[in-house]
Amino acid sequence: MEIVEYLNGSLVAVHTMMNIAISDLSPEVAHWQPTGTANTIAQILAHMVGSEDRAINLSIKGGTTLGESWADKTGIPQERRGQWRKDWVLNLESFTEYANAVQQSAIDCLASLSADDLDKEVQGFNGPNTTGGLIRMVVLHHPLLHPGEISSLKALQALNALPSERPTARPPRGPRTAGR
């Protein structure tokens, strides 16, 4: 198996886990504030998808984030770390559309990469990184932590933490060729 093919398969698994965790959310569940210093599900979702958006569209592609054009619709604050504030409301319907657009952008980006592209230096969130390093840490490993966190917050609300029907992420599109 080629490395880029492995990364594409891993990305589908990450998106599937997120889609399972959020498949049955209501605004009340998403904004429920647990005691102590834990974050709401809405804050975690904004962080998760926003991080993937910045890694793919800003750092790797060198463009602008999709979140910039979705901010008014989703309600997510656009300043760095703004999602951790308590004074905003996530529009779940618009957020789902934004998350789908980010997922598709990530799928398309990874499908376009060669193994050599993974060594290219890019500007990460905390300084220089490689394309492969940013994909590994921010796009693949980091979001695997949060669906469990979301499921725990749902369980604390006496809800089914993992729904019985499991949505799936879209598989990567495009031809697979040697070295891609």
Coordinates of C-alpha atoms in Angstrom, one line a residue:
M1 CA 0.0 0.0 0.0
E2 CA 1.3 3.4 -0.9
I3 CA 1.6 6.1 1.8
V4 CA -0.9 8.5 0.2
E5 CA -3.4 5.7 -0.2
Y6 CA -3.0 4.9 3.5
L7 CA -3.5 8.5 4.4
N8 CA -6.7 8.7 2.3
G9 CA -8.1 5.6 4.0
S10 CA -7.3 7.0 7.4
L11 CA -9.0 10.3 6.5
V12 CA -12.2 8.5 5.7
A13 CA -12.0 6.7 9.1
V14 CA -11.5 10.0 10.9
H15 CA -14.5 11.6 9.1
T16 CA -16.6 8.5 9.8
M17 CA -15.9 8.8 13.5
M18 CA -16.8 12.5 13.6
N19 CA -20.0 11.8 11.6
I20 CA -21.0 9.1 14.0
A21 CA -20.4 11.4 17.0
I22 CA -22.5 14.2 15.7
S23 CA -25.2 12.3 13.8
D24 CA -28.0 12.9 16.3
L25 CA -27.2 16.2 17.9
S26 CA -29.8 18.9 18.8
P27 CA -28.9 22.5 19.6
E28 CA -29.6 21.8 23.3
V29 CA -27.3 18.9 23.4
A30 CA -24.5 20.7 21.4
H31 CA -24.6 23.7 23.8
W32 CA -25.1 21.9 27.1
Q33 CA -22.4 23.2 29.5
P34 CA -21.0 20.6 31.8
T35 CA -19.9 21.6 35.3
G36 CA -16.3 22.5 35.8
T37 CA -14.1 23.6 32.9
A38 CA -15.2 21.2 30.2
N39 CA -16.1 22.6 26.8
T40 CA -19.5 22.2 25.0
I41 CA -19.9 19.9 22.1
A42 CA -20.4 22.9 19.9
Q43 CA -17.0 24.3 21.0
I44 CA -15.3 20.9 20.3
L45 CA -16.9 20.7 16.9
A46 CA -15.8 24.2 15.9
H47 CA -12.3 23.4 17.1
M48 CA -12.1 20.0 15.3
V49 CA -13.4 21.2 11.9
G50 CA -11.7 24.6 12.1
S51 CA -8.3 22.9 12.7
E52 CA -8.8 20.6 9.7
D53 CA -9.9 23.6 7.6
R54 CA -6.8 25.7 8.6
A55 CA -4.4 22.8 8.0
I56 CA -5.7 21.8 4.6
N57 CA -6.9 25.1 3.1
L58 CA -4.5 27.6 4.7
S59 CA -1.3 25.8 5.5
I60 CA -1.2 23.1 2.8
K61 CA -3.1 24.6 -0.1
G62 CA -1.9 28.2 0.7
G63 CA -5.4 29.7 0.3
T64 CA -8.0 30.9 2.7
T65 CA -10.1 28.8 5.1
L66 CA -13.6 27.8 4.1
G67 CA -14.6 29.0 7.6
E68 CA -14.2 32.6 6.5
S69 CA -17.1 32.3 4.1
W70 CA -19.2 30.2 6.5
A71 CA -18.8 32.3 9.7
D72 CA -22.0 34.2 9.4
K73 CA -24.0 31.0 8.7
T74 CA -22.4 28.7 11.4
G75 CA -22.0 31.3 14.1
I76 CA -18.4 30.2 14.8
P77 CA -16.2 33.1 15.9
Q78 CA -13.3 33.6 13.4
E79 CA -10.6 35.0 15.6
R80 CA -7.9 32.5 16.7
R81 CA -9.2 30.5 19.7
G82 CA -12.6 32.3 19.5
Q83 CA -14.4 29.0 19.6
W84 CA -13.6 28.7 23.3
R85 CA -15.7 31.7 24.2
K86 CA -19.1 31.0 25.7
D87 CA -21.0 33.8 24.0
W88 CA -21.8 32.3 20.6
V89 CA -24.3 29.7 19.2
L90 CA -23.5 27.1 16.6
N91 CA -26.0 26.7 13.9
L92 CA -25.9 22.9 13.5
E93 CA -27.5 22.8 10.0
S94 CA -25.0 25.2 8.6
F95 CA -22.2 23.7 10.5
T96 CA -22.9 20.3 9.0
E97 CA -22.7 21.8 5.5
Y98 CA -19.5 23.6 6.4
A99 CA -18.0 20.3 7.9
N100 CA -19.0 18.4 4.7
A101 CA -17.2 21.1 2.6
V102 CA -14.1 20.8 4.8
Q103 CA -14.1 17.1 4.6
Q104 CA -14.4 17.2 0.8
S105 CA -11.6 19.7 0.6
A106 CA -9.4 17.4 2.7
I107 CA -10.3 14.4 0.6
D108 CA -9.5 16.3 -2.6
C109 CA -6.3 17.7 -1.2
L110 CA -5.0 14.3 -0.1
A111 CA -6.0 12.7 -3.4
S112 CA -3.9 15.2 -5.2
L113 CA -0.7 14.6 -3.3
S114 CA 2.3 12.5 -4.2
A115 CA 4.6 10.9 -1.7
D116 CA 7.1 13.6 -2.4
D117 CA 4.6 16.3 -1.6
L118 CA 4.5 15.0 2.0
D119 CA 8.0 16.3 2.6
K120 CA 7.2 19.8 1.4
E121 CA 7.7 22.5 4.2
V122 CA 4.6 24.5 5.1
Q123 CA 3.7 27.0 7.7
G124 CA 1.9 25.2 10.5
F125 CA -0.1 26.7 13.3
N126 CA 3.0 26.8 15.6
G127 CA 5.7 27.3 13.1
P128 CA 7.2 25.3 10.2
N129 CA 6.1 21.8 9.6
T130 CA 5.9 19.4 6.6
T131 CA 2.7 18.6 4.7
G132 CA 2.9 15.1 5.9
G133 CA 3.5 16.2 9.5
L134 CA 0.5 18.5 9.5
I135 CA -1.7 15.9 7.9
R136 CA -0.6 13.3 10.5
M137 CA -1.0 15.5 13.5
V138 CA -3.8 17.9 12.8
V139 CA -5.9 16.1 10.1
L140 CA -5.6 12.5 11.3
H141 CA -4.5 12.1 14.9
H142 CA -6.0 15.2 16.5
P143 CA -9.6 14.6 15.4
L144 CA -9.6 11.0 16.7
L145 CA -9.5 12.3 20.2
H146 CA -12.6 14.4 20.0
P147 CA -15.4 12.0 19.0
G148 CA -14.8 10.1 22.3
E149 CA -15.0 13.4 24.2
I150 CA -18.3 14.2 22.4
S151 CA -19.7 10.8 23.2
S152 CA -18.8 11.3 26.8
L153 CA -20.6 14.6 26.9
K154 CA -23.7 13.0 25.3
A155 CA -23.6 10.2 27.9
L156 CA -23.4 12.8 30.7
Q157 CA -26.7 14.1 29.4
A158 CA -28.2 10.5 29.6
L159 CA -28.1 10.2 25.8
N160 CA -26.9 7.3 23.6
A161 CA -23.3 8.2 23.2
L162 CA -22.9 6.3 19.9
P163 CA -26.0 6.0 17.7
S164 CA -26.9 2.6 16.4
E165 CA -27.0 3.7 12.8
R166 CA -23.5 4.7 11.6
P167 CA -23.2 7.3 9.0
T168 CA -20.2 7.0 6.7
A169 CA -17.7 9.5 5.2
R170 CA -17.5 9.7 1.5
P171 CA -14.6 7.7 0.1
P172 CA -11.8 9.5 -1.7
R173 CA -12.6 10.2 -5.3
G174 CA -10.3 10.2 -8.3
P175 CA -8.0 7.7 -10.0
R176 CA -5.3 6.0 -8.0
T177 CA -2.0 5.8 -9.8
A178 CA 1.4 4.6 -8.8
G179 CA 3.0 7.1 -6.3
R180 CA -0.4 8.7 -5.4

